[in-house]
Structures are given as structure tokens and as C-alpha cells.
PDB file of C-alpha atoms and ligand atoms in Angstrom:
ATOM      1  CA  MET A   1       0.034   0.033  -0.038  1.00 75.00           C
ATOM      2  CA  THR A   2       1.588   3.217  -1.207  1.00 92.00           C
ATOM      3  CA  PHE A   3       0.796   6.376  -3.122  1.00 97.00           C
ATOM      4  CA  GLU A   4       2.442   9.382  -4.690  1.00 97.00           C
ATOM      5  CA  PRO A   5       3.389  12.053  -2.164  1.00 98.00           C
ATOM      6  CA  ASP A   6       1.121  15.237  -2.243  1.00 98.00           C
ATOM      7  CA  SER A   7       4.045  17.476  -1.305  1.00 98.00           C
ATOM      8  CA  PRO A   8       7.348  17.606  -3.408  1.00 98.00           C
ATOM      9  CA  LEU A   9       9.037  17.993   0.070  1.00 98.00           C
ATOM     10  CA  ALA A  10       8.220  14.500   1.134  1.00 98.00           C
ATOM     11  CA  CYS A  11      11.053  12.298   0.522  1.00 96.00           C
ATOM     12  CA  GLU A  12       9.392   9.051   1.608  1.00 97.00           C
ATOM     13  CA  VAL A  13       5.858   7.586   1.799  1.00 98.00           C
ATOM     14  CA  LEU A  14       5.133   5.256   4.656  1.00 98.00           C
ATOM     15  CA  ALA A  15       1.390   4.716   4.390  1.00 98.00           C
ATOM     16  CA  SER A  16      -0.671   4.334   7.500  1.00 98.00           C
ATOM     17  CA  PRO A  17      -3.899   2.398   7.387  1.00 98.00           C
ATOM     18  CA  ASN A  18      -5.550   4.775   9.960  1.00 98.00           C
ATOM     19  CA  PHE A  19      -7.635   7.142   7.714  1.00 98.00           C
ATOM     20  CA  GLU A  20     -10.986   7.526   6.103  1.00 98.00           C
ATOM     21  CA  PRO A  21     -12.786  10.081   3.960  1.00 98.00           C
ATOM     22  CA  ARG A  22     -13.171  13.489   5.202  1.00 98.00           C
ATOM     23  CA  ARG A  23     -16.561  13.847   6.485  1.00 98.00           C
ATOM     24  CA  ASP A  24     -19.345  15.955   4.685  1.00 96.00           C
ATOM     25  CA  GLY A  25     -17.063  16.832   1.841  1.00 93.00           C
ATOM     26  CA  ARG A  26     -14.972  19.004   4.143  1.00 95.00           C
ATOM     27  CA  ARG A  27     -11.699  20.261   2.871  1.00 97.00           C
ATOM     28  CA  PRO A  28      -8.594  21.156   4.823  1.00 98.00           C
ATOM     29  CA  THR A  29      -8.886  24.746   6.231  1.00 98.00           C
ATOM     30  CA  ILE A  30      -6.620  24.166   9.230  1.00 98.00           C
ATOM     31  CA  LEU A  31      -2.952  23.181   9.462  1.00 98.00           C
ATOM     32  CA  LEU A  32      -2.433  21.590  12.807  1.00 99.00           C
ATOM     33  CA  LEU A  33       1.100  21.112  14.291  1.00 98.00           C
ATOM     34  CA  HIS A  34       2.112  18.489  16.775  1.00 98.00           C
ATOM     35  CA  TYR A  35       5.228  16.992  18.472  1.00 98.00           C
ATOM     36  CA  THR A  36       5.444  13.182  18.423  1.00 98.00           C
ATOM     37  CA  GLY A  37       6.213  13.128  22.131  1.00 98.00           C
ATOM     38  CA  VAL A  38       8.169   9.704  21.897  1.00 98.00           C
ATOM     39  CA  PRO A  39      11.879   9.046  22.120  1.00 98.00           C
ATOM     40  CA  THR A  40      12.595   8.338  18.467  1.00 98.00           C
ATOM     41  CA  CYS A  41      11.168   9.332  15.147  1.00 98.00           C
ATOM     42  CA  ALA A  42      11.325   5.707  14.080  1.00 98.00           C
ATOM     43  CA  LYS A  43       9.167   4.838  16.994  1.00 98.00           C
ATOM     44  CA  ALA A  44       6.637   7.331  16.131  1.00 98.00           C
ATOM     45  CA  VAL A  45       6.340   6.408  12.577  1.00 98.00           C
ATOM     46  CA  ASP A  46       6.049   2.753  13.511  1.00 98.00           C
ATOM     47  CA  TRP A  47       3.139   3.493  15.875  1.00 98.00           C
ATOM     48  CA  LEU A  48       1.301   5.814  13.360  1.00 98.00           C
ATOM     49  CA  ALA A  49       1.512   2.950  10.793  1.00 98.00           C
ATOM     50  CA  ARG A  50       0.001   0.320  12.994  1.00 98.00           C
ATOM     51  CA  PRO A  51      -3.675  -0.445  12.687  1.00 98.00           C
ATOM     52  CA  GLU A  52      -4.060  -1.064  16.471  1.00 98.00           C
ATOM     53  CA  SER A  53      -2.752   2.454  17.365  1.00 98.00           C
ATOM     54  CA  GLY A  54      -5.789   4.211  15.864  1.00 98.00           C
ATOM     55  CA  VAL A  55      -3.857   7.318  15.171  1.00 98.00           C
ATOM     56  CA  SER A  56      -2.053   8.885  12.155  1.00 98.00           C
ATOM     57  CA  CYS A  57      -1.112  12.026  10.586  1.00 98.00           C
ATOM     58  CA  HIS A  58      -0.318  13.344   7.099  1.00 98.00           C
ATOM     59  CA  TYR A  59       3.298  13.995   7.757  1.00 98.00           C
ATOM     60  CA  VAL A  60       6.074  13.354  10.097  1.00 98.00           C
ATOM     61  CA  VAL A  61       9.200  15.594   9.989  1.00 98.00           C
ATOM     62  CA  ASP A  62      12.380  14.090  11.669  1.00 98.00           C
ATOM     63  CA  GLU A  63      14.962  16.049  13.469  1.00 98.00           C
ATOM     64  CA  ASP A  64      17.267  16.060  10.314  1.00 98.00           C
ATOM     65  CA  GLY A  65      14.504  17.623   8.241  1.00 98.00           C
ATOM     66  CA  ARG A  66      13.544  14.427   6.605  1.00 98.00           C
ATOM     67  CA  VAL A  67       9.779  14.483   5.614  1.00 98.00           C
ATOM     68  CA  ILE A  68       7.683  11.343   5.521  1.00 98.00           C
ATOM     69  CA  GLN A  69       4.195  11.302   4.266  1.00 98.00           C
ATOM     70  CA  MET A  70       1.666   8.647   5.916  1.00 98.00           C
ATOM     71  CA  VAL A  71      -1.792   9.775   4.827  1.00 98.00           C
ATOM     72  CA  ARG A  72      -2.988  11.428   1.646  1.00 98.00           C
ATOM     73  CA  GLU A  73      -3.973  15.033   2.152  1.00 98.00           C
ATOM     74  CA  SER A  74      -7.424  14.386   0.535  1.00 98.00           C
ATOM     75  CA  MET A  75      -8.111  11.852   3.402  1.00 98.00           C
ATOM     76  CA  ARG A  76      -9.011  12.366   7.137  1.00 98.00           C
ATOM     77  CA  ALA A  77      -6.097  11.365   9.328  1.00 98.00           C
ATOM     78  CA  TRP A  78      -6.589  10.564  13.033  1.00 98.00           C
ATOM     79  CA  HIS A  79      -4.364  13.191  14.841  1.00 98.00           C
ATOM     80  CA  ALA A  80      -6.520  15.735  16.666  1.00 98.00           C
ATOM     81  CA  GLY A  81      -8.644  13.615  18.950  1.00 97.00           C
ATOM     82  CA  LEU A  82     -11.354  15.381  20.783  1.00 98.00           C
ATOM     83  CA  SER A  83     -10.928  18.940  20.013  1.00 98.00           C
ATOM     84  CA  CYS A  84     -12.472  22.249  18.790  1.00 98.00           C
ATOM     85  CA  TRP A  85     -11.665  25.448  17.300  1.00 98.00           C
ATOM     86  CA  ALA A  86     -13.947  28.360  16.200  1.00 98.00           C
ATOM     87  CA  GLY A  87     -16.959  26.257  16.390  1.00 97.00           C
ATOM     88  CA  GLU A  88     -15.504  23.301  14.398  1.00 97.00           C
ATOM     89  CA  THR A  89     -15.432  20.054  16.329  1.00 98.00           C
ATOM     90  CA  ASP A  90     -14.385  17.616  13.565  1.00 98.00           C
ATOM     91  CA  ILE A  91     -10.818  19.038  13.433  1.00 98.00           C
ATOM     92  CA  ASN A  92      -9.493  15.747  11.690  1.00 98.00           C
ATOM     93  CA  SER A  93     -12.062  16.281   8.777  1.00 98.00           C
ATOM     94  CA  ALA A  94     -10.994  20.118   8.536  1.00 98.00           C
ATOM     95  CA  SER A  95      -7.211  19.780   8.937  1.00 98.00           C
ATOM     96  CA  ILE A  96      -3.878  18.494   7.726  1.00 98.00           C
ATOM     97  CA  GLY A  97      -1.699  17.240  10.457  1.00 98.00           C
ATOM     98  CA  ILE A  98       1.980  17.472  10.839  1.00 99.00           C
ATOM     99  CA  GLU A  99       3.857  15.633  13.549  1.00 98.00           C
ATOM    100  CA  ILE A 100       7.228  17.141  14.336  1.00 98.00           C
ATOM    101  CA  HIS A 101       9.476  14.678  15.970  1.00 98.00           C
ATOM    102  CA  ASN A 102      10.408  15.809  19.460  1.00 98.00           C
ATOM    103  CA  PRO A 103      10.364  13.704  22.659  1.00 98.00           C
ATOM    104  CA  GLY A 104       8.212  16.354  24.192  1.00 98.00           C
ATOM    105  CA  HIS A 105       7.756  17.724  27.679  1.00 98.00           C
ATOM    106  CA  ASP A 106       7.917  14.288  29.365  1.00 98.00           C
ATOM    107  CA  GLY A 107      11.069  13.375  27.432  1.00 98.00           C
ATOM    108  CA  GLY A 108      13.196  16.454  28.380  1.00 98.00           C
ATOM    109  CA  TYR A 109      11.730  18.693  25.613  1.00 98.00           C
ATOM    110  CA  PRO A 110      14.840  19.360  23.562  1.00 98.00           C
ATOM    111  CA  ASP A 111      15.041  22.469  21.106  1.00 98.00           C
ATOM    112  CA  PHE A 112      13.868  21.814  17.650  1.00 98.00           C
ATOM    113  CA  PRO A 113      16.955  21.648  15.523  1.00 98.00           C
ATOM    114  CA  GLU A 114      17.492  24.177  12.617  1.00 98.00           C
ATOM    115  CA  ALA A 115      17.376  21.451   9.900  1.00 98.00           C
ATOM    116  CA  GLN A 116      13.819  20.297  11.353  1.00 98.00           C
ATOM    117  CA  MET A 117      12.673  23.838  11.540  1.00 98.00           C
ATOM    118  CA  GLN A 118      13.806  24.606   7.977  1.00 98.00           C
ATOM    119  CA  ALA A 119      11.803  21.528   6.713  1.00 98.00           C
ATOM    120  CA  VAL A 120       8.824  22.420   8.863  1.00 98.00           C
ATOM    121  CA  GLU A 121       8.831  25.924   7.379  1.00 98.00           C
ATOM    122  CA  ALA A 122       9.132  24.688   3.728  1.00 98.00           C
ATOM    123  CA  LEU A 123       6.370  22.091   4.344  1.00 98.00           C
ATOM    124  CA  CYS A 124       3.914  24.573   6.035  1.00 98.00           C
ATOM    125  CA  ARG A 125       4.504  27.011   3.247  1.00 98.00           C
ATOM    126  CA  ASP A 126       3.764  24.386   0.568  1.00 98.00           C
ATOM    127  CA  ILE A 127       0.478  23.148   2.246  1.00 98.00           C
ATOM    128  CA  VAL A 128      -0.802  26.523   3.042  1.00 98.00           C
ATOM    129  CA  ALA A 129      -0.182  27.722  -0.590  1.00 98.00           C
ATOM    130  CA  ARG A 130      -1.744  24.549  -2.197  1.00 98.00           C
ATOM    131  CA  HIS A 131      -4.872  24.568   0.045  1.00 98.00           C
ATOM    132  CA  GLY A 132      -5.277  28.328   0.619  1.00 98.00           C
ATOM    133  CA  ILE A 133      -5.303  27.916   4.421  1.00 98.00           C
ATOM    134  CA  ARG A 134      -5.587  31.151   6.252  1.00 97.00           C
ATOM    135  CA  SER A 135      -2.898  32.430   8.606  1.00 97.00           C
ATOM    136  CA  GLU A 136      -5.200  32.420  11.573  1.00 98.00           C
ATOM    137  CA  ARG A 137      -5.829  28.739  10.988  1.00 98.00           C
ATOM    138  CA  VAL A 138      -2.286  27.527  11.290  1.00 98.00           C
ATOM    139  CA  LEU A 139      -2.588  26.187  14.818  1.00 98.00           C
ATOM    140  CA  ALA A 140      -1.059  24.066  17.646  1.00 99.00           C
ATOM    141  CA  HIS A 141      -2.603  20.853  18.840  1.00 98.00           C
ATOM    142  CA  SER A 142      -2.718  22.600  22.241  1.00 98.00           C
ATOM    143  CA  ASP A 143      -4.862  25.347  20.830  1.00 98.00           C
ATOM    144  CA  VAL A 144      -7.660  23.019  19.774  1.00 98.00           C
ATOM    145  CA  ALA A 145      -7.330  20.668  22.863  1.00 98.00           C
ATOM    146  CA  PRO A 146      -5.951  22.795  25.603  1.00 98.00           C
ATOM    147  CA  VAL A 147      -6.946  20.615  28.490  1.00 98.00           C
ATOM    148  CA  ARG A 148      -5.374  17.502  27.042  1.00 98.00           C
ATOM    149  CA  LYS A 149      -2.412  18.667  24.890  1.00 98.00           C
ATOM    150  CA  LYS A 150       0.778  20.764  25.267  1.00 98.00           C
ATOM    151  CA  ASP A 151       2.295  20.097  21.684  1.00 98.00           C
ATOM    152  CA  PRO A 152       4.188  21.432  19.892  1.00 98.00           C
ATOM    153  CA  GLY A 153       4.835  23.512  22.915  1.00 98.00           C
ATOM    154  CA  GLU A 154       6.494  26.827  23.973  1.00 98.00           C
ATOM    155  CA  LYS A 155       9.824  25.977  22.413  1.00 98.00           C
ATOM    156  CA  PHE A 156       8.242  25.788  18.964  1.00 98.00           C
ATOM    157  CA  ASP A 157       9.405  28.930  16.989  1.00 98.00           C
ATOM    158  CA  TRP A 158       6.106  30.412  15.672  1.00 98.00           C
ATOM    159  CA  ALA A 159       7.694  33.786  15.380  1.00 98.00           C
ATOM    160  CA  ARG A 160      10.075  32.255  12.677  1.00 98.00           C
ATOM    161  CA  LEU A 161       7.155  30.805  10.685  1.00 98.00           C
ATOM    162  CA  ALA A 162       5.457  34.069  10.859  1.00 98.00           C
ATOM    163  CA  ARG A 163       8.487  35.756   9.340  1.00 98.00           C
ATOM    164  CA  ALA A 164       8.279  33.264   6.534  1.00 97.00           C
ATOM    165  CA  GLY A 165       4.685  34.338   5.964  1.00 97.00           C
ATOM    166  CA  ILE A 166       3.050  31.367   7.741  1.00 98.00           C
ATOM    167  CA  GLY A 167       0.571  31.647  10.660  1.00 98.00           C
ATOM    168  CA  HIS A 168      -0.952  34.500  12.486  1.00 98.00           C
ATOM    169  CA  TRP A 169       1.309  36.446  14.848  1.00 98.00           C
ATOM    170  CA  VAL A 170       1.841  39.714  16.554  1.00 98.00           C
ATOM    171  CA  GLU A 171       4.952  40.759  18.538  1.00 97.00           C
ATOM    172  CA  PRO A 172       4.072  39.606  22.284  1.00 98.00           C
ATOM    173  CA  GLU A 173       3.706  42.454  24.792  1.00 98.00           C
ATOM    174  CA  PRO A 174       6.726  42.438  27.110  1.00 98.00           C
ATOM    175  CA  ILE A 175       6.065  41.099  30.561  1.00 97.00           C
ATOM    176  CA  SER A 176       6.239  43.523  33.429  1.00 96.00           C
ATOM    177  CA  ARG A 177       8.159  41.861  36.080  1.00 91.00           C
ATOM    178  CA  SER A 178       5.862  42.972  38.951  1.00 94.00           C
ATOM    179  CA  ASP A 179       2.803  41.709  37.171  1.00 96.00           C
ATOM    180  CA  ARG A 180       1.878  38.348  38.334  1.00 94.00           C
ATOM    181  CA  GLY A 181      -1.558  38.481  36.927  1.00 96.00           C
ATOM    182  CA  ILE A 182      -4.575  36.680  38.261  1.00 97.00           C
ATOM    183  CA  GLY A 183      -5.164  33.011  38.340  1.00 96.00           C
ATOM    184  CA  MET A 184      -7.607  30.259  39.319  1.00 96.00           C
ATOM    185  CA  GLY A 185     -10.224  31.303  41.963  1.00 95.00           C
ATOM    186  CA  TYR A 186     -10.775  34.748  40.467  1.00 95.00           C
ATOM    187  CA  GLY A 187     -14.080  35.681  38.955  1.00 94.00           C
ATOM    188  CA  GLY A 188     -15.886  38.724  37.608  1.00 95.00           C
ATOM    189  CA  ALA A 189     -16.317  40.915  34.721  1.00 97.00           C
ATOM    190  CA  LEU A 190     -12.768  41.253  33.512  1.00 96.00           C
ATOM    191  CA  VAL A 191     -12.488  37.480  33.529  1.00 98.00           C
ATOM    192  CA  ALA A 192     -15.606  37.160  31.472  1.00 98.00           C
ATOM    193  CA  GLU A 193     -14.467  39.712  29.126  1.00 98.00           C
ATOM    194  CA  VAL A 194     -11.075  37.998  28.552  1.00 98.00           C
ATOM    195  CA  GLN A 195     -12.822  34.607  28.229  1.00 98.00           C
ATOM    196  CA  GLY A 196     -15.006  36.165  25.563  1.00 98.00           C
ATOM    197  CA  MET A 197     -11.951  37.438  23.616  1.00 98.00           C
ATOM    198  CA  PHE A 198     -10.337  34.001  23.613  1.00 98.00           C
ATOM    199  CA  ALA A 199     -13.536  32.427  22.430  1.00 98.00           C
ATOM    200  CA  ARG A 200     -13.774  35.134  19.556  1.00 98.00           C
ATOM    201  CA  TYR A 201     -10.155  34.274  18.656  1.00 98.00           C
ATOM    202  CA  GLY A 202     -11.270  30.552  18.293  1.00 98.00           C
ATOM    203  CA  TYR A 203     -10.594  28.967  21.695  1.00 98.00           C
ATOM    204  CA  ASP A 204     -13.490  26.670  22.990  1.00 98.00           C
ATOM    205  CA  LEU A 205     -14.270  28.692  26.167  1.00 98.00           C
ATOM    206  CA  GLU A 206     -17.420  30.020  27.664  1.00 97.00           C
ATOM    207  CA  PRO A 207     -17.515  33.569  29.067  1.00 97.00           C
ATOM    208  CA  ASP A 208     -18.708  32.666  32.369  1.00 97.00           C
ATOM    209  CA  GLY A 209     -16.733  34.916  34.406  1.00 98.00           C
ATOM    210  CA  ASP A 210     -15.274  31.932  36.554  1.00 98.00           C
ATOM    211  CA  PHE A 211     -11.461  31.487  36.242  1.00 98.00           C
ATOM    212  CA  GLU A 212     -11.603  27.629  36.770  1.00 97.00           C
ATOM    213  CA  GLU A 213      -9.201  24.963  35.602  1.00 98.00           C
ATOM    214  CA  LYS A 214     -10.413  25.152  31.795  1.00 98.00           C
ATOM    215  CA  THR A 215      -9.612  28.830  31.610  1.00 98.00           C
ATOM    216  CA  ALA A 216      -6.126  28.220  33.117  1.00 98.00           C
ATOM    217  CA  PHE A 217      -5.493  25.538  30.371  1.00 98.00           C
ATOM    218  CA  VAL A 218      -6.616  27.848  27.631  1.00 98.00           C
ATOM    219  CA  VAL A 219      -4.518  30.733  28.845  1.00 98.00           C
ATOM    220  CA  THR A 220      -1.461  28.311  28.996  1.00 98.00           C
ATOM    221  CA  ALA A 221      -2.156  27.166  25.502  1.00 98.00           C
ATOM    222  CA  PHE A 222      -2.411  30.807  24.331  1.00 99.00           C
ATOM    223  CA  GLN A 223       0.940  31.503  26.029  1.00 98.00           C
ATOM    224  CA  ARG A 224       2.624  28.573  24.632  1.00 98.00           C
ATOM    225  CA  HIS A 225       1.690  29.800  21.124  1.00 98.00           C
ATOM    226  CA  PHE A 226       1.746  33.578  21.406  1.00 98.00           C
ATOM    227  CA  ARG A 227       3.625  34.688  24.425  1.00 98.00           C
ATOM    228  CA  PRO A 228       6.170  31.678  25.113  1.00 98.00           C
ATOM    229  CA  ALA A 229       8.376  33.749  27.555  1.00 97.00           C
ATOM    230  CA  ARG A 230       6.117  32.729  30.496  1.00 98.00           C
ATOM    231  CA  THR A 231       3.460  29.859  30.421  1.00 98.00           C
ATOM    232  CA  ASP A 232       1.980  29.916  33.724  1.00 98.00           C
ATOM    233  CA  GLY A 233      -1.756  30.040  32.788  1.00 98.00           C
ATOM    234  CA  ARG A 234      -2.114  33.413  34.643  1.00 98.00           C
ATOM    235  CA  LEU A 235      -3.866  36.373  33.236  1.00 98.00           C
ATOM    236  CA  ASP A 236      -1.404  39.125  33.103  1.00 98.00           C
ATOM    237  CA  GLN A 237      -1.470  42.386  31.104  1.00 98.00           C
ATOM    238  CA  SER A 238       1.160  41.056  28.533  1.00 98.00           C
ATOM    239  CA  THR A 239      -1.185  38.181  27.850  1.00 98.00           C
ATOM    240  CA  ILE A 240      -4.334  40.208  27.528  1.00 98.00           C
ATOM    241  CA  THR A 241      -2.643  42.944  25.427  1.00 98.00           C
ATOM    242  CA  THR A 242      -1.115  40.330  23.033  1.00 98.00           C
ATOM    243  CA  LEU A 243      -4.579  38.741  22.657  1.00 98.00           C
ATOM    244  CA  GLU A 244      -6.168  42.158  21.970  1.00 98.00           C
ATOM    245  CA  ARG A 245      -3.591  42.825  19.261  1.00 98.00           C
ATOM    246  CA  LEU A 246      -4.050  39.350  17.694  1.00 98.00           C
ATOM    247  CA  LEU A 247      -7.907  39.956  17.479  1.00 98.00           C
ATOM    248  CA  ALA A 248      -7.305  43.411  16.053  1.00 97.00           C
ATOM    249  CA  ALA A 249      -5.093  41.778  13.464  1.00 96.00           C
ATOM    250  CA  LEU A 250      -7.583  39.311  12.245  1.00 95.00           C
ATOM    251  CA  PRO A 251      -8.867  39.673   8.730  1.00 85.00           C
ATOM    252  CA  CYS A 252     -12.390  41.464   8.850  1.00 74.00           C
ATOM    253  CA  SER A 253     -14.061  38.610   7.215  1.00 63.00           C
ATOM    254  CA  ARG A 254     -13.164  36.289  10.049  1.00 63.00           C
ATOM    255  CA  LEU A 255     -15.269  38.440  12.512  1.00 53.00           C
ATOM    256  CA  THR A 256     -18.550  38.445  10.450  1.00 46.00           C
TER     257      THR A 256
HETATM  258 ZN1   ZN B   1      -0.541  16.300  19.169  1.00 76.23          ZN
END
């Protein structure tokens, strides 16, 4: 079982049996980035190719920049799990998934090497261009599943992708050293307002005014992606200002 790679950047096809047609004729409008979270890339690919794993992705990028395609882009790969973004709950049908090999937070979380980042950048650019994926829909797994997932994590260089024209990004507001922000247990109008801003950006969050665990997970996911200097899940002014800037930078059509 094999196929022709969709991207000229894929040097190898290692077909996974874990896929199905995209549901309701959906086309990919989200590019979702992950880390593998296992010790070696070979282990990751082996697992994603086993029927009993029940998981897969479209591409895997090894530390040396090697790109392996595992599922055709036209098909629904199984990488997102229970997740939600901007009202879409079938993220697998609506996305293309890239697994970037990195052992992850539980495996020492090494830096993403330069050769790997170059390959990720080129692959993202190719996919975004071919499918017309909008910048604000290039996302982390943690953005669409903030309670369950941390990947690809705060070491992933979203600013670099943005410099290459990929993804939605604004310069994060610097952190004021004295500003520890507010955390779990707080409630009120400010919390409701900021929860509403996260929801407008796309995060799955109710503006109920209670700073409970789910809100802390969403704040942490946001920080990992957009304000990686501190990922403590607390609402400080830097986080809020960065979120405001991102909302202001959304294309007008996105808000209607
Ligand atoms: Zn993931």
C-alpha cells in the first residue's frame, strides 16, 4: 500500500492504514502542528503505521529535516482527537496534521533543530499555498485541545514561521516583572471579558466569568503559542494585550 506524495518536500511515503474520507465533503482549512512525544522518530512512525494504534497524521518531520508522508492530504487522518476550534468540532476532517519529531515535555523537551525547522517551514508554506489555508488557522494541537495537549509547546518557533509568512502572529507585549496576573479562583467581569476574547479568537471557552481550571488551560495554551516567555496560565497584562492585538489583526471577514 503506497501512493504518490502530495508534497514535493516528502522524500518518502510510509502509508498508515488509519484514515478515512473527510466527512461531509470538508476540505482542509486548518494546518495543525504537533510533536510526536516519543523518544525516536522511528518509534513514532512505527506506531502511526500500526492499525491497532488508531492514530495517524499526514506528515512526520524528523530532527534531520526528513519529511515522511503517511496519509494522503485528501483523506481524514486521526491526529487531533477530541478538539474544537472556532466552532468546528471535527478538526480531523477540517485539517492537515504534521507531527514534528520531538520527545516532548515528558522526554526532556529538547530544542527543535535548525534542519527540522527549515523543513517544517518549507512544508507548511507548501501546504498553506496549495490549500489556501488562512494564517489564523495554522494552529497548535494545544490550541484545539488545551486541556489534554501541550504540543508542539513553547519551544516551537512560531515567530520564525510568521517571518516566513506562515501563521498569525503579533509581537508579544513584554512582561512586566511586577505583574503576576490573576489565576484560578478569581471571577468577575474582567475574567468574562477576556474569556469572550479567547472565544472570539477561536478557543473553546465559555465567557462565564469564573477563572476555573479550563480557563487556566486555555491561557496556558495561548501563552505556549503567542507569548512563550512565560507559560503559567495566569492572566497578566502582557497576555491580555497580546490577545487584543491578535484580535485586531484578524482579517475583517473572520469576525462576521
Ligand atoms: Zn498532538
